[in-house]
mmCIF file of C-alpha atoms in Angstrom:
data_model
loop_
_atom_site.group_PDB
_atom_site.id
_atom_site.type_symbol
_atom_site.label_atom_id
_atom_site.label_comp_id
_atom_site.label_asym_id
_atom_site.label_seq_id
_atom_site.Cartn_x
_atom_site.Cartn_y
_atom_site.Cartn_z
ATOM 1 C CA VAL W 35 -12.206 -20.088 36.986
ATOM 2 C CA VAL W 36 -15.631 -19.124 35.626
ATOM 3 C CA ALA W 37 -14.532 -15.492 35.312
ATOM 4 C CA MET W 38 -11.413 -16.496 33.437
ATOM 5 C CA LEU W 39 -13.458 -18.578 31.015
ATOM 6 C CA LEU W 40 -15.814 -15.660 30.389
ATOM 7 C CA VAL W 41 -12.896 -13.343 29.638
ATOM 8 C CA ALA W 42 -11.390 -15.914 27.287
ATOM 9 C CA ALA W 43 -14.696 -16.243 25.467
ATOM 10 C CA LEU W 44 -14.685 -12.511 24.752
ATOM 11 C CA VAL W 45 -11.269 -12.567 23.089
ATOM 12 C CA VAL W 46 -11.646 -12.116 19.339
ATOM 13 C CA ALA W 47 -9.222 -14.016 17.158
ATOM 14 C CA PRO W 48 -7.113 -11.762 14.928
ATOM 15 C CA ALA W 49 -7.989 -11.577 11.261
ATOM 16 C CA ALA W 50 -6.123 -13.958 8.988
ATOM 17 C CA ALA W 51 -3.391 -12.279 6.985
ATOM 18 C CA ARG W 52 -3.773 -11.832 3.264
ATOM 19 C CA GLU W 53 -2.127 -14.752 1.486
ATOM 20 C CA TYR W 54 0.224 -14.676 -1.481
ATOM 21 C CA VAL W 55 -0.985 -17.095 -4.179
ATOM 22 C CA GLY W 56 1.298 -16.471 -7.157
ATOM 23 C CA GLU W 57 1.518 -14.392 -10.303
ATOM 24 C CA SER W 58 -1.150 -13.825 -12.930
ATOM 25 C CA ASP W 59 -0.527 -14.036 -16.655
ATOM 26 C CA ASP W 60 0.067 -10.272 -16.846
ATOM 27 C CA GLY W 61 2.824 -10.369 -14.237
ATOM 28 C CA ASN W 62 0.710 -9.098 -11.371
ATOM 29 C CA VAL W 63 0.529 -10.850 -7.999
ATOM 30 C CA ILE W 64 -2.605 -12.698 -6.825
ATOM 31 C CA TYR W 65 -3.602 -12.469 -3.157
ATOM 32 C CA ASN W 66 -6.271 -14.331 -1.182
ATOM 33 C CA ILE W 67 -8.241 -11.839 0.904
ATOM 34 C CA SER W 68 -9.788 -12.947 4.185
ATOM 35 C CA ASP W 69 -12.330 -11.407 6.539
ATOM 36 C CA GLY W 70 -10.871 -8.282 8.149
ATOM 37 C CA ASN W 71 -8.059 -7.710 5.643
ATOM 38 C CA THR W 72 -7.259 -4.299 4.180
ATOM 39 C CA ILE W 73 -7.371 -3.874 0.400
ATOM 40 C CA TYR W 74 -6.236 -0.849 -1.566
ATOM 41 C CA VAL W 75 -7.668 1.156 -4.420
ATOM 42 C CA GLY W 76 -5.909 0.085 -7.597
ATOM 43 C CA GLU W 77 -5.401 -3.545 -6.613
ATOM 44 C CA LYS W 78 -6.482 -6.213 -9.059
ATOM 45 C CA ASN W 79 -6.387 -10.037 -9.231
ATOM 46 C CA LEU W 80 -7.735 -10.156 -5.674
ATOM 47 C CA ASP W 81 -9.340 -13.440 -4.659
ATOM 48 C CA LEU W 82 -12.258 -12.749 -2.295
ATOM 49 C CA ALA W 83 -13.352 -16.387 -2.085
ATOM 50 C CA PRO W 84 -12.138 -16.690 1.547
ATOM 51 C CA VAL W 85 -14.834 -14.112 2.426
ATOM 52 C CA LEU W 86 -17.532 -14.917 -0.145
ATOM 53 C CA GLY W 87 -17.186 -18.678 0.215
ATOM 54 C CA THR W 88 -18.865 -20.542 -2.635
ATOM 55 C CA ASN W 89 -20.438 -17.341 -4.003
ATOM 56 C CA SER W 90 -18.890 -16.148 -7.252
ATOM 57 C CA THR W 91 -20.522 -12.705 -7.066
ATOM 58 C CA GLY W 92 -21.476 -10.333 -4.314
ATOM 59 C CA TRP W 93 -21.286 -6.784 -2.980
ATOM 60 C CA LEU W 94 -19.017 -4.574 -0.920
ATOM 61 C CA VAL W 95 -21.269 -2.260 1.085
ATOM 62 C CA HIS W 96 -20.284 0.827 3.076
ATOM 63 C CA PHE W 97 -22.677 2.334 5.620
ATOM 64 C CA SER W 98 -22.508 6.021 6.498
ATOM 65 C CA SER W 99 -24.688 5.177 9.472
ATOM 66 C CA THR W 100 -25.166 1.780 11.037
ATOM 67 C CA THR W 101 -27.843 3.256 13.299
ATOM 68 C CA ASP W 102 -30.369 4.097 10.601
ATOM 69 C CA ASN W 103 -29.041 1.628 8.011
ATOM 70 C CA THR W 104 -27.837 4.293 5.557
ATOM 71 C CA VAL W 105 -25.844 2.844 2.652
ATOM 72 C CA ASP W 106 -23.620 5.416 0.939
ATOM 73 C CA LYS W 107 -21.538 3.172 -1.344
ATOM 74 C CA THR W 108 -21.961 -0.229 -2.977
ATOM 75 C CA ILE W 109 -19.354 -1.956 -5.138
ATOM 76 C CA ALA W 110 -20.338 -4.942 -7.240
ATOM 77 C CA ILE W 111 -18.143 -8.052 -7.134
ATOM 78 C CA SER W 112 -18.645 -9.643 -10.545
ATOM 79 C CA ASN W 113 -15.920 -12.263 -10.112
ATOM 80 C CA ALA W 114 -14.904 -13.168 -6.578
ATOM 81 C CA ARG W 115 -11.708 -14.859 -7.746
ATOM 82 C CA ASP W 116 -10.488 -11.987 -9.929
ATOM 83 C CA PHE W 117 -11.573 -8.716 -8.356
ATOM 84 C CA GLU W 118 -10.230 -5.239 -9.129
ATOM 85 C CA LEU W 119 -10.830 -2.346 -6.753
ATOM 86 C CA THR W 120 -10.977 0.719 -8.997
ATOM 87 C CA LYS W 121 -10.764 4.443 -8.265
ATOM 88 C CA SER W 122 -14.101 5.034 -9.939
ATOM 89 C CA ALA W 123 -15.837 2.453 -7.769
ATOM 90 C CA VAL W 124 -14.476 3.729 -4.457
ATOM 91 C CA GLY W 125 -14.184 7.465 -4.993
ATOM 92 C CA THR W 126 -13.236 8.883 -1.608
ATOM 93 C CA THR W 127 -15.329 6.497 0.501
ATOM 94 C CA THR W 128 -12.839 4.476 2.534
ATOM 95 C CA GLY W 129 -13.123 2.414 5.720
ATOM 96 C CA THR W 130 -15.000 -0.771 6.531
ATOM 97 C CA TYR W 131 -17.018 -2.379 3.742
ATOM 98 C CA TYR W 132 -19.239 -5.332 4.604
ATOM 99 C CA VAL W 133 -19.396 -8.233 2.183
ATOM 100 C CA PHE W 134 -22.856 -9.442 1.170
ATOM 101 C CA LYS W 135 -23.974 -12.137 -1.222
ATOM 102 C CA GLU W 136 -26.994 -10.072 -2.272
ATOM 103 C CA ALA W 137 -29.407 -7.331 -1.204
ATOM 104 C CA PRO W 138 -31.025 -6.356 1.104
ATOM 105 C CA PHE W 139 -28.119 -4.915 3.094
ATOM 106 C CA TYR W 140 -28.570 -4.422 6.826
ATOM 107 C CA ALA W 141 -26.232 -2.251 8.871
ATOM 108 C CA THR W 142 -27.692 -3.159 12.242
ATOM 109 C CA GLY W 143 -25.911 -6.341 13.211
ATOM 110 C CA ALA W 144 -23.974 -6.308 9.943
ATOM 111 C CA GLU W 145 -21.389 -8.599 11.523
ATOM 112 C CA LYS W 146 -24.089 -11.293 11.574
ATOM 113 C CA ASN W 147 -25.984 -10.462 8.382
ATOM 114 C CA SER W 148 -22.914 -10.078 6.180
ATOM 115 C CA LEU W 149 -20.370 -12.704 5.153
ATOM 116 C CA GLY W 150 -17.549 -10.641 6.618
ATOM 117 C CA SER W 151 -15.822 -7.335 5.952
ATOM 118 C CA VAL W 152 -12.743 -5.730 4.452
ATOM 119 C CA VAL W 153 -11.157 -2.344 5.035
ATOM 120 C CA VAL W 154 -10.717 -0.206 1.916
ATOM 121 C CA ASP W 155 -7.955 2.404 1.796
ATOM 122 C CA ILE W 156 -6.244 4.598 -0.800
ATOM 123 C CA PRO W 157 -2.471 4.106 -1.248
ATOM 124 C CA SER W 158 -0.366 6.970 0.075
ATOM 125 C CA ILE W 159 3.384 7.146 -0.616
ATOM 126 C CA THR W 160 5.467 10.070 0.656
ATOM 127 C CA LEU W 161 9.139 10.587 -0.145
ATOM 128 C CA ASP W 162 11.560 12.996 1.479
ATOM 129 C CA VAL W 163 15.300 13.601 1.311
ATOM 130 C CA VAL W 164 16.677 14.514 4.725
ATOM 131 C CA LEU W 165 19.949 15.116 6.505
ATOM 132 C CA ASN W 166 21.511 11.793 7.458
ATOM 133 C CA ASP W 167 22.105 12.817 11.093
ATOM 134 C CA SER W 168 18.780 14.583 11.592
ATOM 135 C CA THR W 169 16.004 12.808 9.759
ATOM 136 C CA ILE W 170 13.456 15.553 10.456
ATOM 137 C CA ASP W 171 15.460 18.141 8.494
ATOM 138 C CA SER W 172 14.378 17.999 4.858
ATOM 139 C CA VAL W 173 16.596 19.324 2.055
ATOM 140 C CA ASN W 174 13.665 19.596 -0.361
ATOM 141 C CA GLY W 175 14.176 22.807 -2.328
ATOM 142 C CA ASP W 176 17.543 23.477 -0.681
ATOM 143 C CA SER W 177 21.195 23.339 -1.706
ATOM 144 C CA VAL W 178 23.777 21.059 -0.065
ATOM 145 C CA THR W 179 27.491 20.497 -0.473
ATOM 146 C CA ARG W 180 29.216 17.249 -1.375
ATOM 147 C CA GLU W 181 30.336 16.942 2.257
ATOM 148 C CA THR W 182 26.702 16.565 3.352
ATOM 149 C CA LYS W 183 25.417 13.050 3.856
ATOM 150 C CA LEU W 184 21.764 12.504 3.076
ATOM 151 C CA ALA W 185 19.086 9.882 3.686
ATOM 152 C CA PHE W 186 15.995 8.953 1.724
ATOM 153 C CA LYS W 187 12.826 8.663 3.817
ATOM 154 C CA LEU W 188 9.873 6.754 2.363
ATOM 155 C CA THR W 189 6.574 6.612 4.253
ATOM 156 C CA ASN W 190 3.512 4.620 3.198
ATOM 157 C CA ASN W 191 0.156 3.463 4.563
ATOM 158 C CA LEU W 192 0.122 -0.054 3.082
ATOM 159 C CA ALA W 193 0.292 -1.940 6.372
ATOM 160 C CA GLY W 194 -2.116 -4.518 4.949
ATOM 161 C CA PHE W 195 0.922 -6.218 3.399
ATOM 162 C CA SER W 196 2.947 -6.368 6.625
ATOM 163 C CA ASP W 197 1.796 -9.857 7.657
ATOM 164 C CA LEU W 198 3.034 -11.578 4.503
ATOM 165 C CA LYS W 199 5.677 -14.080 5.545
ATOM 166 C CA ASN W 200 8.223 -13.468 2.801
ATOM 167 C CA LEU W 201 9.476 -10.017 1.842
ATOM 168 C CA ASP W 202 9.285 -10.874 -1.854
ATOM 169 C CA GLU W 203 5.511 -11.280 -1.457
ATOM 170 C CA GLN W 204 5.239 -7.640 -0.388
ATOM 171 C CA PRO W 205 5.020 -4.786 -2.912
ATOM 172 C CA GLN W 206 8.276 -3.196 -3.989
ATOM 173 C CA MET W 207 9.073 0.283 -5.268
ATOM 174 C CA LYS W 208 12.178 1.984 -6.599
ATOM 175 C CA ILE W 209 13.455 5.474 -5.886
ATOM 176 C CA GLU W 210 14.434 7.043 -9.182
ATOM 177 C CA VAL W 211 16.890 9.935 -9.058
ATOM 178 C CA SER W 212 16.996 12.379 -11.964
ATOM 179 C CA ALA W 213 20.542 13.689 -12.420
ATOM 180 C CA PRO W 214 21.540 17.103 -13.851
ATOM 181 C CA GLY W 215 22.574 15.512 -17.133
ATOM 182 C CA GLY W 216 19.165 13.908 -17.591
ATOM 183 C CA GLY W 217 20.018 10.394 -16.462
ATOM 184 C CA LYS W 218 17.626 8.265 -14.364
ATOM 185 C CA LEU W 219 19.404 6.493 -11.508
ATOM 186 C CA THR W 220 18.324 3.757 -9.080
ATOM 187 C CA GLU W 221 21.772 3.734 -7.510
ATOM 188 C CA PHE W 222 22.894 7.011 -6.021
ATOM 189 C CA GLY W 223 25.458 8.105 -3.467
ATOM 190 C CA LYS W 224 26.798 4.543 -3.290
ATOM 191 C CA ARG W 225 23.410 3.184 -2.203
ATOM 192 C CA GLU W 226 21.038 0.846 -4.046
ATOM 193 C CA LEU W 227 17.535 2.291 -4.457
ATOM 194 C CA GLY W 228 15.956 -0.316 -6.708
ATOM 195 C CA THR W 229 14.166 -2.536 -4.185
ATOM 196 C CA ILE W 230 12.256 -0.980 -1.301
ATOM 197 C CA TYR W 231 9.596 -3.075 0.410
ATOM 198 C CA ILE W 232 6.286 -1.330 1.042
ATOM 199 C CA ASN W 233 4.463 -2.620 4.135
ATOM 200 C CA GLY W 234 3.262 0.330 6.191
ATOM 201 C CA THR W 235 6.586 1.163 7.805
ATOM 202 C CA THR W 236 8.793 4.203 7.270
ATOM 203 C CA GLU W 237 11.916 3.134 5.413
ATOM 204 C CA TYR W 238 15.200 5.044 5.664
ATOM 205 C CA ILE W 239 18.112 4.625 3.285
ATOM 206 C CA TYR W 240 20.973 6.184 5.178
ATOM 207 C CA ASN W 241 24.467 7.371 4.280
ATOM 208 C CA ILE W 242 23.880 8.753 0.798
ATOM 209 C CA ASP W 243 27.468 9.760 0.036
ATOM 210 C CA LEU W 244 27.777 12.739 -2.328
ATOM 211 C CA THR W 245 31.543 12.503 -2.724
ATOM 212 C CA GLY W 246 32.360 12.838 -6.415
ATOM 213 C CA VAL W 247 28.714 13.314 -7.413
ATOM 214 C CA GLU W 248 28.037 15.773 -10.235
ATOM 215 C CA SER W 249 26.945 19.210 -9.082
ATOM 216 C CA GLY W 250 23.611 20.629 -10.160
ATOM 217 C CA ALA W 251 19.884 20.097 -9.732
ATOM 218 C CA TYR W 252 18.529 16.710 -8.643
ATOM 219 C CA ALA W 253 15.035 15.251 -8.262
ATOM 220 C CA ALA W 254 13.819 11.981 -6.773
ATOM 221 C CA GLN W 255 10.534 10.084 -6.871
ATOM 222 C CA ALA W 256 9.451 6.656 -5.616
ATOM 223 C CA LYS W 257 7.829 4.679 -8.420
ATOM 224 C CA TRP W 258 5.938 1.406 -8.738
ATOM 225 C CA TYR W 259 7.181 -1.415 -10.968
ATOM 226 C CA SER W 260 5.036 -2.655 -13.850
ATOM 227 C CA THR W 261 5.379 -6.322 -12.825
ATOM 228 C CA GLY W 262 5.528 -8.279 -9.596
ATOM 229 C CA ALA W 263 4.122 -7.396 -6.194
ATOM 230 C CA GLY W 264 2.774 -3.870 -6.354
ATOM 231 C CA ALA W 265 2.214 -3.871 -10.127
ATOM 232 C CA SER W 266 -1.483 -3.201 -9.476
ATOM 233 C CA PHE W 267 -0.534 0.371 -8.556
ATOM 234 C CA TYR W 268 1.638 1.024 -11.623
ATOM 235 C CA GLY W 269 0.535 3.918 -13.829
ATOM 236 C CA LYS W 270 -2.466 4.790 -11.650
ATOM 237 C CA GLY W 271 -1.188 7.959 -10.011
ATOM 238 C CA TYR W 272 0.133 6.310 -6.847
ATOM 239 C CA ASP W 273 3.821 7.106 -7.265
ATOM 240 C CA SER W 274 5.232 9.388 -4.584
ATOM 241 C CA ASN W 275 5.684 13.132 -4.611
ATOM 242 C CA THR W 276 8.857 14.503 -6.214
ATOM 243 C CA VAL W 277 11.657 15.931 -4.057
ATOM 244 C CA THR W 278 14.217 18.375 -5.488
ATOM 245 C CA TRP W 279 17.578 19.637 -4.237
ATOM 246 C CA ASP W 280 20.819 21.118 -5.545
ATOM 247 C CA ILE W 281 24.366 19.927 -4.978
ATOM 248 C CA SER W 282 26.791 22.844 -5.060
ATOM 249 C CA ALA W 283 30.231 22.641 -6.595
#
């Protein structure tokens, strides 16, 4: 019994999920961020009060070495209830950032000296167009016939949104297809491409039917919306790569 109690005492409770709060005046979504959550470069309207407590300001601190207490990045939190994580502040330094009210910052035992921590990551969105029956075979740069069925494959690293209870609280993207005549389509091959939830999983949109589709050169890109969940990433260079293919006559 004693052994069982000791094992139970060592179990660490999982981090609380980020919490959807609502929309800001500019149409962006507000999230409460708790100890252990992942936040992404580009996000704004983040509420860090669950970590900072009653403190309205503070610091995110990254240590290159917790052994010799080497700090290699600090990010000022000027407003805990309306925080934006910018490219310029993060650069390429990702990973665990400890949250402090003020200096000095101690790496040794940071779990005790800090108020908590968050994981900082850079959004990564990868699009591919593949054969419907063999999702590892990309048609990027190739030519296909109208008899070929395709699938869109969208991969992302934004698993920090996966614990949100309602899908509508998660970021959404659209896949925009550029047709030979210059049109921009979010419905293609009899499939709707306008609402794709981004939560760290690989999403497939199968059975893209090319019957009756205009022949010529096509391109596709996954893009962020300017409002709603995911609007923080709009216009900041975090749309996906572009995939191109031809449909022969």
